[in-house]
Short mmCIF file of C-alpha atoms in Angstrom, two decimals:
data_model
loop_
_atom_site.label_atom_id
_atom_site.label_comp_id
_atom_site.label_asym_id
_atom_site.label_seq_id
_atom_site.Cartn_x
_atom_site.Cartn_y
_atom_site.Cartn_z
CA UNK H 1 63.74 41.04 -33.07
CA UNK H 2 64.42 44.08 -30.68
CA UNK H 3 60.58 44.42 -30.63
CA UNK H 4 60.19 40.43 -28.87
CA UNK H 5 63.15 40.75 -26.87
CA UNK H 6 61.46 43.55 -24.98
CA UNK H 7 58.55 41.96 -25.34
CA UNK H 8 59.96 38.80 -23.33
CA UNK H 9 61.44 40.74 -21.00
CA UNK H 10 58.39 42.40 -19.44
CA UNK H 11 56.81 39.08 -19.03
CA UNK H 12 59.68 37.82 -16.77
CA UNK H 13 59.28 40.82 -15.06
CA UNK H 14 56.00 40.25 -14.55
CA UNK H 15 56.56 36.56 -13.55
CA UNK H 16 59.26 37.77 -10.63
CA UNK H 17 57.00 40.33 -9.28
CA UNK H 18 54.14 37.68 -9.24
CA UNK H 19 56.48 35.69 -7.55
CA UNK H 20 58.02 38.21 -4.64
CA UNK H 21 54.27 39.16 -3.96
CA UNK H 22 53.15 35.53 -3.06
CA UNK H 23 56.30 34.89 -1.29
CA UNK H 24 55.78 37.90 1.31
CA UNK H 25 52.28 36.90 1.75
CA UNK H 26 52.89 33.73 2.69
CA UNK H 27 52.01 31.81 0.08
CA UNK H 28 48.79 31.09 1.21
CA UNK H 29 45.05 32.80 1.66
CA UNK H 30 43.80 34.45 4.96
CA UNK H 31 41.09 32.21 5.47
CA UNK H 32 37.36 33.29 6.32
CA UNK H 33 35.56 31.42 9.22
CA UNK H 34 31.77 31.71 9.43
CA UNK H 35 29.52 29.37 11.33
CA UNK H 36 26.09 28.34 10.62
CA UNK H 37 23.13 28.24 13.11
CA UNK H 38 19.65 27.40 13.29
CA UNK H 39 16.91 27.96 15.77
CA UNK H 40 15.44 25.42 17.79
CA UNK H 41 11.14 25.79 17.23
CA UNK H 42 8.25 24.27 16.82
CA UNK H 43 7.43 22.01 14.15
CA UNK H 44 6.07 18.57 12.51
CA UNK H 45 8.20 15.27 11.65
CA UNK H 46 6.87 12.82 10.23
CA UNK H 47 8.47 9.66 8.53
CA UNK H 48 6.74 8.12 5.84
CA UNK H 49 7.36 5.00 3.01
CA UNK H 50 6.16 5.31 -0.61
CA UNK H 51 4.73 2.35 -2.70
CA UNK H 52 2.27 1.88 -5.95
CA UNK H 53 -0.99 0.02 -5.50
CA UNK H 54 -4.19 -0.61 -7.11
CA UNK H 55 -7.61 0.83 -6.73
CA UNK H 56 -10.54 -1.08 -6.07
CA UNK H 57 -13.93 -1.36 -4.59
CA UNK H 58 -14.64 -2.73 -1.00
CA UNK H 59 -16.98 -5.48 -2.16
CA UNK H 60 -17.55 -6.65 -6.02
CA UNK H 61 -19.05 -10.00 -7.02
CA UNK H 62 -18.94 -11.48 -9.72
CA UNK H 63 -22.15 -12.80 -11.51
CA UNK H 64 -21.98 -16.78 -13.15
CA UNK H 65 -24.72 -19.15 -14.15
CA UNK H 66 -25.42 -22.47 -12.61
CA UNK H 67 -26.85 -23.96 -16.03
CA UNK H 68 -25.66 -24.29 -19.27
CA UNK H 69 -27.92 -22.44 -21.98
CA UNK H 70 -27.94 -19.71 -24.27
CA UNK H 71 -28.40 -16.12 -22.93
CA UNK H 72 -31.43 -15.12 -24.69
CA UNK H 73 -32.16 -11.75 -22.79
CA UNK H 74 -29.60 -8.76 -20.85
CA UNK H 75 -31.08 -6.53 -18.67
CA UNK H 76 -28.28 -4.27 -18.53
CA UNK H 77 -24.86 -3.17 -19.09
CA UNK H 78 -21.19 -1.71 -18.36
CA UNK H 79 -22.13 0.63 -15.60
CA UNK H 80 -25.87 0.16 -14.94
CA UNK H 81 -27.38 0.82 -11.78
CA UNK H 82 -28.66 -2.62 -9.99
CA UNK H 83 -30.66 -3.30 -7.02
CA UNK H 84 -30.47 -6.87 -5.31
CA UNK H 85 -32.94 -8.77 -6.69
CA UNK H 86 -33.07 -7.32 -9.72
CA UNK H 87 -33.28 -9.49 -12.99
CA UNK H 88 -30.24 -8.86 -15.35
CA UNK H 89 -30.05 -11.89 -17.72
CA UNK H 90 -32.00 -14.57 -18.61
CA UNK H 91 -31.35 -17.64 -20.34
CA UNK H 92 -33.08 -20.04 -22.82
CA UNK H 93 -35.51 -21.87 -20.73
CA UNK H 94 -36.83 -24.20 -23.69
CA UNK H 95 -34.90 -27.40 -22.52
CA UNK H 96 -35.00 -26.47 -18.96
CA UNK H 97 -38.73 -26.49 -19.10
CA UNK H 98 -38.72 -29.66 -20.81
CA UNK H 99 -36.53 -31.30 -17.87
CA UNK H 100 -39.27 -30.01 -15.62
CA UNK H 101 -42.21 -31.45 -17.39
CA UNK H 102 -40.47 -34.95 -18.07
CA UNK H 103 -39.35 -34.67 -14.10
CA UNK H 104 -43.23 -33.83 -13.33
CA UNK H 105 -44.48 -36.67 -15.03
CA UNK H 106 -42.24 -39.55 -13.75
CA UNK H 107 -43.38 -38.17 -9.93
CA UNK H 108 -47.10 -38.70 -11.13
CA UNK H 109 -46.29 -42.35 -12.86
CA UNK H 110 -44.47 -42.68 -9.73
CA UNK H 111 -46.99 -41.76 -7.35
CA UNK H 112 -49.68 -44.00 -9.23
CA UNK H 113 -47.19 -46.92 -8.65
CA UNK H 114 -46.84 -46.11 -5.37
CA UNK H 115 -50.81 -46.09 -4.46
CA UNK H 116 -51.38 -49.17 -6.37
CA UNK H 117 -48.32 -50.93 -4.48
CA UNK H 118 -49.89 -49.65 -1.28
CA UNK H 119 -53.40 -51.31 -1.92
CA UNK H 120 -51.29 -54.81 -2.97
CA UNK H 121 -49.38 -54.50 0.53
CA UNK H 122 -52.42 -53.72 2.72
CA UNK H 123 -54.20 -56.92 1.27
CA UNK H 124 -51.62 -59.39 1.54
CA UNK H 125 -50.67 -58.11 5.08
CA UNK H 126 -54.42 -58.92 6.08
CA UNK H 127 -54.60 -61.90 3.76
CA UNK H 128 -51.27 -62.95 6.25
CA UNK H 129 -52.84 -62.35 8.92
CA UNK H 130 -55.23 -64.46 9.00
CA UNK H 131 -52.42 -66.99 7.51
CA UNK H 132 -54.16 -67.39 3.88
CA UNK H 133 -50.70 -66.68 2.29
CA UNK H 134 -47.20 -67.01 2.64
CA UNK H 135 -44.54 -65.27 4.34
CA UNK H 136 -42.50 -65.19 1.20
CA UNK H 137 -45.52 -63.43 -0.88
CA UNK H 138 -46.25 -61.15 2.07
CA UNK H 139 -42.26 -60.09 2.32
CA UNK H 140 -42.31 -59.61 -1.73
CA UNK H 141 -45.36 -57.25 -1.71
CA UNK H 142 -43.61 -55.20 1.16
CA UNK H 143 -40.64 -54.88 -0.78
CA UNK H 144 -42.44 -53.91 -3.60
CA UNK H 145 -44.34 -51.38 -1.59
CA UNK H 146 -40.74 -50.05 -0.08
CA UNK H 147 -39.62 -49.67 -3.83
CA UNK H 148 -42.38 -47.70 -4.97
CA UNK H 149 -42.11 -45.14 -1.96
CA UNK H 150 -38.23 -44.46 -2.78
CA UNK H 151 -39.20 -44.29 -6.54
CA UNK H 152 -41.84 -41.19 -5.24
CA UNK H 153 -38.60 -39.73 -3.33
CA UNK H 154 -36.19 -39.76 -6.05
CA UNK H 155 -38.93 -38.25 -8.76
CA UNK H 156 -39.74 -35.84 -6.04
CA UNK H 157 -36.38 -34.82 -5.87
CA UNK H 158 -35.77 -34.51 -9.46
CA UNK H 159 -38.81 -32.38 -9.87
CA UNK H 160 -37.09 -30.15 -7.24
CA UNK H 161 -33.81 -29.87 -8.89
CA UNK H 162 -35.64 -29.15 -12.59
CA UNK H 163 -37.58 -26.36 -10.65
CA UNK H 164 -34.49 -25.44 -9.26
CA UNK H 165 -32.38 -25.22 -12.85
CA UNK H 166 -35.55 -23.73 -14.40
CA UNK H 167 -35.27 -20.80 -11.58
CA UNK H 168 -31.25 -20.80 -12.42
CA UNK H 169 -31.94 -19.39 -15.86
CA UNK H 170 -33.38 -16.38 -14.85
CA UNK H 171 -30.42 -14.85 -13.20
CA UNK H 172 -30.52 -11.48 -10.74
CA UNK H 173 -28.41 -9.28 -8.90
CA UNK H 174 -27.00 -10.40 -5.70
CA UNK H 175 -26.40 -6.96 -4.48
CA UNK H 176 -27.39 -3.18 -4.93
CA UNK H 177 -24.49 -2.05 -6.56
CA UNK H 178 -22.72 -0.89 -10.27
CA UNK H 179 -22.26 -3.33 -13.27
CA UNK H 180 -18.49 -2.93 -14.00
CA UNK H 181 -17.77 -5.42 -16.57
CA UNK H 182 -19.90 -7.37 -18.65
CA UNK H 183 -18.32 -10.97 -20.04
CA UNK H 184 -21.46 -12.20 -22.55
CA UNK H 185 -23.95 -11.02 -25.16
CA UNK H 186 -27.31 -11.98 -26.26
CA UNK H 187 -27.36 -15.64 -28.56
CA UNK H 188 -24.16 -16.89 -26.78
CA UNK H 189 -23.87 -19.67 -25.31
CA UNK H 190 -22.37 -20.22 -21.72
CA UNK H 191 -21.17 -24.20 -20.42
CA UNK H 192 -21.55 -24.74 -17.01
CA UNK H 193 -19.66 -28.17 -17.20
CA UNK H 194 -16.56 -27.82 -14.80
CA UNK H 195 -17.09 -24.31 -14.14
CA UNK H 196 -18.87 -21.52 -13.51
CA UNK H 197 -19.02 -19.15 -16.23
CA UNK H 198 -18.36 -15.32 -15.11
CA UNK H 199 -21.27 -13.19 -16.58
CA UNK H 200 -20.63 -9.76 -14.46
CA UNK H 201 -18.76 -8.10 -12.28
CA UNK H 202 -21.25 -6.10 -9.82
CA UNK H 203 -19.46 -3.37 -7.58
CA UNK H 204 -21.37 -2.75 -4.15
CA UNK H 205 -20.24 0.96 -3.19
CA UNK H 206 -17.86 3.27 -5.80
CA UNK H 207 -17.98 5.64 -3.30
CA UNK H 208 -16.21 3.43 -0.54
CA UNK H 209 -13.23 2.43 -2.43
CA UNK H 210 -9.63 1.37 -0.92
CA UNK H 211 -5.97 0.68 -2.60
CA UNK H 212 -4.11 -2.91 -1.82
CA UNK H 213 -0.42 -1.66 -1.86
CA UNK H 214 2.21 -3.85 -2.28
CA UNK H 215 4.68 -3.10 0.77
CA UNK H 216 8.37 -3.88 0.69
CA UNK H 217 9.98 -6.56 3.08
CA UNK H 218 12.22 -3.65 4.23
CA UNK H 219 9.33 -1.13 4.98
CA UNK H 220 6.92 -3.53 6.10
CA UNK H 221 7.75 -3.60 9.70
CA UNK H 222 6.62 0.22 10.31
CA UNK H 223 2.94 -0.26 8.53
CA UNK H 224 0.07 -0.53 11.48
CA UNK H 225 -3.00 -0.45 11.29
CA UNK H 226 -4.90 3.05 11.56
CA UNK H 227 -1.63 5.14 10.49
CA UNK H 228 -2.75 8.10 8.11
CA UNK H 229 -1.84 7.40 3.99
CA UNK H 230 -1.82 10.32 1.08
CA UNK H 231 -1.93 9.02 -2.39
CA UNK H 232 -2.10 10.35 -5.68
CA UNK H 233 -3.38 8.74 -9.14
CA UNK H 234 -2.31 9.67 -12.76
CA UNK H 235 -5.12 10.61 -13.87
CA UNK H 236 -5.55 13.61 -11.42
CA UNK H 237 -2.56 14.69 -10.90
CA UNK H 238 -2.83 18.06 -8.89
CA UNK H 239 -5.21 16.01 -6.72
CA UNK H 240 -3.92 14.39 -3.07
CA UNK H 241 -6.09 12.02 -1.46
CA UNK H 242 -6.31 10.73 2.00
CA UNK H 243 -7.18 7.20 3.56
CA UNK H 244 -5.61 5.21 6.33
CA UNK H 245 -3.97 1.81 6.50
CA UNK H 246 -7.09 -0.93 7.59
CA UNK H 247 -5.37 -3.87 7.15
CA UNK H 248 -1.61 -5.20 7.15
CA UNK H 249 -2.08 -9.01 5.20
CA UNK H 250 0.43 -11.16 6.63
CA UNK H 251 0.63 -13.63 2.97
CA UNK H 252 4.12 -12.82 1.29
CA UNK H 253 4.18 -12.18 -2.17
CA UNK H 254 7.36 -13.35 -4.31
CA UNK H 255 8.39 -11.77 -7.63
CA UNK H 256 11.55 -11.49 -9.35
CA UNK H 257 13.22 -12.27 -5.66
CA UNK H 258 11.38 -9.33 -4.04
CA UNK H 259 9.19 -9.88 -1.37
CA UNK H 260 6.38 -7.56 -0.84
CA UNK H 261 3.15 -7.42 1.40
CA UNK H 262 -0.29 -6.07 0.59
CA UNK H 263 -1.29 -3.82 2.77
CA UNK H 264 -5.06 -2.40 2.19
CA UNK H 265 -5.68 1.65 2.59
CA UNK H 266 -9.32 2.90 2.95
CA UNK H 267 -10.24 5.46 -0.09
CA UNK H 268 -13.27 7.21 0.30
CA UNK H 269 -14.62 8.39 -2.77
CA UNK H 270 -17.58 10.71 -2.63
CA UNK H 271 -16.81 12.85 -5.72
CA UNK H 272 -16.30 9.37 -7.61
CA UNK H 273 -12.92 10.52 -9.42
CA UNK H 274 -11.10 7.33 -8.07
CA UNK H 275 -12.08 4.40 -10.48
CA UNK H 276 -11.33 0.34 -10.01
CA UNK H 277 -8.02 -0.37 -11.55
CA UNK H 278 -5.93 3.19 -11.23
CA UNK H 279 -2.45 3.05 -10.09
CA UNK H 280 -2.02 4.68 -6.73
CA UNK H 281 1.35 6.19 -5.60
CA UNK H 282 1.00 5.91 -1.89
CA UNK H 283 3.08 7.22 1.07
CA UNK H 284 2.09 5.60 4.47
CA UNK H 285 3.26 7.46 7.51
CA UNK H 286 4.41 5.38 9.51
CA UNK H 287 5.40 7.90 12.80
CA UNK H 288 3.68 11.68 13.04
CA UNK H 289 4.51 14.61 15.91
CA UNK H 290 2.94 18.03 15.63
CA UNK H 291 3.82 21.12 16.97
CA UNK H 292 7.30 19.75 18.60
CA UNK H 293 10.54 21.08 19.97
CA UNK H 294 13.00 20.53 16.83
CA UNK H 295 16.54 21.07 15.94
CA UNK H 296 18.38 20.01 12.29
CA UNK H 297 20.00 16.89 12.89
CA UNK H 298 23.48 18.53 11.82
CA UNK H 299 23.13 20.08 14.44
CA UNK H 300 23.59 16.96 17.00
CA UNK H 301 26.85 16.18 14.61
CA UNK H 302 28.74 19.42 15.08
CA UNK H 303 31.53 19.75 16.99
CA UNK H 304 33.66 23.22 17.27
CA UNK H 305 37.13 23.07 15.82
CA UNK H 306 39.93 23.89 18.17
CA UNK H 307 41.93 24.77 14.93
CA UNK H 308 39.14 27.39 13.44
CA UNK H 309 39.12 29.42 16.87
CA UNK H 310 40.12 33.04 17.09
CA UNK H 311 42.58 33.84 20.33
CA UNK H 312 39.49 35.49 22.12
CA UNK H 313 37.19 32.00 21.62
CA UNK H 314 36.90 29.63 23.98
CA UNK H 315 35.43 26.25 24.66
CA UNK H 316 33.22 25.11 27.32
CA UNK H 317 32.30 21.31 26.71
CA UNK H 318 30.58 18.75 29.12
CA UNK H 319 30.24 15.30 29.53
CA UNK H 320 26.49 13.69 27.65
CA UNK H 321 25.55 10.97 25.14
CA UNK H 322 23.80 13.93 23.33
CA UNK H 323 24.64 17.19 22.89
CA UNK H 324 24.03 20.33 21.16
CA UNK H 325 26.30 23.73 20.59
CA UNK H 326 25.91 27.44 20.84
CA UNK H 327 28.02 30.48 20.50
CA UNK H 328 27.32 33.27 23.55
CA UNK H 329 29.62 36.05 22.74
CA UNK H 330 33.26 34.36 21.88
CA UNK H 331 32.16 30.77 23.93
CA UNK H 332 31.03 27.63 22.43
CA UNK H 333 28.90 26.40 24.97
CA UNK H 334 27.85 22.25 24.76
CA UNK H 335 24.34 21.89 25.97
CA UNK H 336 23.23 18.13 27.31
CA UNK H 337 19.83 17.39 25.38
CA UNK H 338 17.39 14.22 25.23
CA UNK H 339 16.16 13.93 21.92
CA UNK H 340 12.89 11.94 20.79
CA UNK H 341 11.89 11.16 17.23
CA UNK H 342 13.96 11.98 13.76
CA UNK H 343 13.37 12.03 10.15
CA UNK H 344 16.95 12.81 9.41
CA UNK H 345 16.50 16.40 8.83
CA UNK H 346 14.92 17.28 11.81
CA UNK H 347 15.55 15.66 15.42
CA UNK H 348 12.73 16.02 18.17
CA UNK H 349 14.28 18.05 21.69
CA UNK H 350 12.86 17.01 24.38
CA UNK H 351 14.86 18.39 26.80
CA UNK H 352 18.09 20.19 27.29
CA UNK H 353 17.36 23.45 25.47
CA UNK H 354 14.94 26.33 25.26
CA UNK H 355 12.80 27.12 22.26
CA UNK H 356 14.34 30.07 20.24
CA UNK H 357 18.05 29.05 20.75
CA UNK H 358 20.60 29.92 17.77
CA UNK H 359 22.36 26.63 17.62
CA UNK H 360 25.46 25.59 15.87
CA UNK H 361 24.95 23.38 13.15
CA UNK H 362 28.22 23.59 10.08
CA UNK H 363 31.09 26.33 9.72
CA UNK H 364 32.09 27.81 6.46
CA UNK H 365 35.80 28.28 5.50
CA UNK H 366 35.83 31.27 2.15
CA UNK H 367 32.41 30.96 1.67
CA UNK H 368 32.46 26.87 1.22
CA UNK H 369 30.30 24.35 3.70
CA UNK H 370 32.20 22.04 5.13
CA UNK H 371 29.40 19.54 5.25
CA UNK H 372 29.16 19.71 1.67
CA UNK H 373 32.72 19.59 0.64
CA UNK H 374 33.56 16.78 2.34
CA UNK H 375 30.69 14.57 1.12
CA UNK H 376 31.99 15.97 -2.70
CA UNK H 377 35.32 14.25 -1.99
CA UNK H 378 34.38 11.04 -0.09
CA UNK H 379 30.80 10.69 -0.34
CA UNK H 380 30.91 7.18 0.87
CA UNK H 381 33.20 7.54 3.96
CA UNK H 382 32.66 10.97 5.33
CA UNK H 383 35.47 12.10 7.52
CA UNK H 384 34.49 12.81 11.22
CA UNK H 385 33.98 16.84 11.36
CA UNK H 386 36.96 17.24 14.66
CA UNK H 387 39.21 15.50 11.76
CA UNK H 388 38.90 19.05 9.31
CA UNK H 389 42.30 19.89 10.31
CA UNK H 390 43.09 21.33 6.80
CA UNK H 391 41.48 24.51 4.94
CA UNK H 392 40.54 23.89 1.55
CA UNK H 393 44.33 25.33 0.03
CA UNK H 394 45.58 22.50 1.89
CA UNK H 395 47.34 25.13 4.39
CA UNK H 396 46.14 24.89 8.32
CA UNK H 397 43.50 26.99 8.66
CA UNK H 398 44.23 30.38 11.10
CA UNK H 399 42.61 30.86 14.34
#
């Protein structure tokens, strides 16, 4: 018992002296005051948007048949070479063939009608003439005749269009290019009833490839035409590469209540890595300075702290839309400055300020950014920075 009686005491003790030693100090902290600069120098700023889009190549066609038939020969396949011209598929010409001869032979029965109906016309017209037969017979044999000459036409014609299937079955490439896909195989059969059945897909140029992006509504407004794009595909990761923007389509595209554009990026492709149907992650950029007077945005934001001074520090502001701070010995000097361009981070001077100035851009109260702090408690509704009237015990700071 005597033991934890003694024991109790000395914490008590403890507790008072705690006690008396934060009562003479004040109760409170002396407070540390450092403020941050930056220079002003040279750099880029660029602003940019980032989308997904699809690769593919400039110009593909796809390959169909005009007849119906059954493919009975393929020249080639998934990624053959082709030249225009070239034959890549024929079909069954057995009943095409047939068509042609039965076509052939209806011109020739044709054209004997016609010759004899020409003789039977010449004769009655001299036969009327000389008025040895009617005007009724003469008008029949000249319709006759008439007859005989469309019938010639229309087999004509038919022979044509049989010539014409006939040359249908044998079916070539419209353009030098790269068979990508290949929809049909030897002994099938392919209608050509409503539509055109889709035998290949021919690719032009896989070295001269480009990426239709789909655009938001909300970014779509900074895309132009000629502005430099980066992208990167999945399957080269550790690769970046580089097109530009060659045309902004003007069609809306609705889906799930999002409205996007497509916007089409040039993507060369001499190394042929980039292949039809990748995803693309693309960022556009939309506005691009080099080698430009900059400052950190904060810095346009600060504002010294009457509050945070020391006796010695003064003030020495000025009237401008824009302005920026420095510290030159124990003033805080407010410098009027046209700005240009911004990404957010970095603000564009174009005038106002010299290159190499040590500007003022946050303050520091025991170590903490003020910047910082207050966007941990409100990050919503930051408090204007001449409204820090409070250190971060809650006590008024010390000058």
């Amino acid at each position: 018992m005597l033991k934890n009686k003694k024991l109790w005491m000395a914490v008590v003790a403890v507790v008072v002296i705690a006690i008396i030693v934060w009562k003479c100090s004040g109760g409170k902290k002396e407070q540390e005051v450092l403020f941050e600069t930056a220079k002003v120098e040279r750099q880029d700023i660029h602003t940019s948007i980032t989308a997904t889009g699809t690769i593919e190549p400039v110009t593909s066609v796809t390959v169909g048949t005009q007849v119906s038939g059954i493919v009975s020969k393929l020249y080639v396949d998934y990624n053959s070479v082709v030249k225009k011209g070239q034959v890549i598929a024929e079909l069954d010409k057995t009943n095409l063939t047939s068509e042609l001869n039965r076509a052939k032979a209806d011109l020739t029965s044709a054209q004997s009608t016609l010759s004899y109906e020409t003789a039977n016309f010449k004769r009655y017209q001299t036969l009327f003439d000389k008025g040895l037969v009617s005007a009724n017979d003469y008008e029949s044999a000249k319709l006759s005749y008439e007859k005989a000459r469309q019938t010639v036409s229309s087999a004509r014609e038919s022979v044509q269009k049989a010539q014409t299937n006939l040359g249908y079955a044998t079916i070539t490439s419209p353009i030098d290019g790269v068979v990508l896909s290949k929809a049909v195989e030897e002994g099938q059969t392919v209608a050509a009833s409503f539509n055109t059945p889709e035998l290949f897909t021919i690719a032009q140029d896989l070295t001269d490839m480009r990426v239709i992006a789909n655009i938001d509504e909300a970014d779509i407004g900074g895309v132009k035409e000629g502005q430099r794009v980066t992208f990167t595909v999945d399957a080269y990761p550790d690769d970046k590469f580089e097109g530009q923007v060659t045309q902004v389509r003007q069609e809306a595209t609705t889906t799930s209540n999002v409205v996007t554009y497509e916007v089409v990026i040039s993507a060369p492709n001499k190394d042929l890595k980039l292949k039809p149907g990748l995803t693309a992650n693309v960022t556009i950029y939309t506005l691009e300075k080099s080698n430009i007077l900059t400052a950190p945005s904060k810095a346009l934001r600060f504002i010294p702290n009457e509050a945070l001074l020391k006796p010695e520090q003064k003030i020495e502001d000025i009237e401008a839309p824009v302005k920026i701070w420095t510290l030159e010995g124990n003033t805080f000097k407010a410098h009027k400055v046209e700005t240009g361009i911004t990404n957010g981070i970095l603000t564009e001077i174009v005038s106002g300020i010299k290159e190499g100035a040590e500007v003022l851009v946050d303050f520091k109260i025991n170590g903490v950014e003020q910047e910082e702090e207050q966007q941990a408690t409100n990050p919503f509704m930051p408090r204007p920075r001449n409204n820090r009237q409070q250190g971060g015990n809650g006590q008024q700071p010390r000058r």
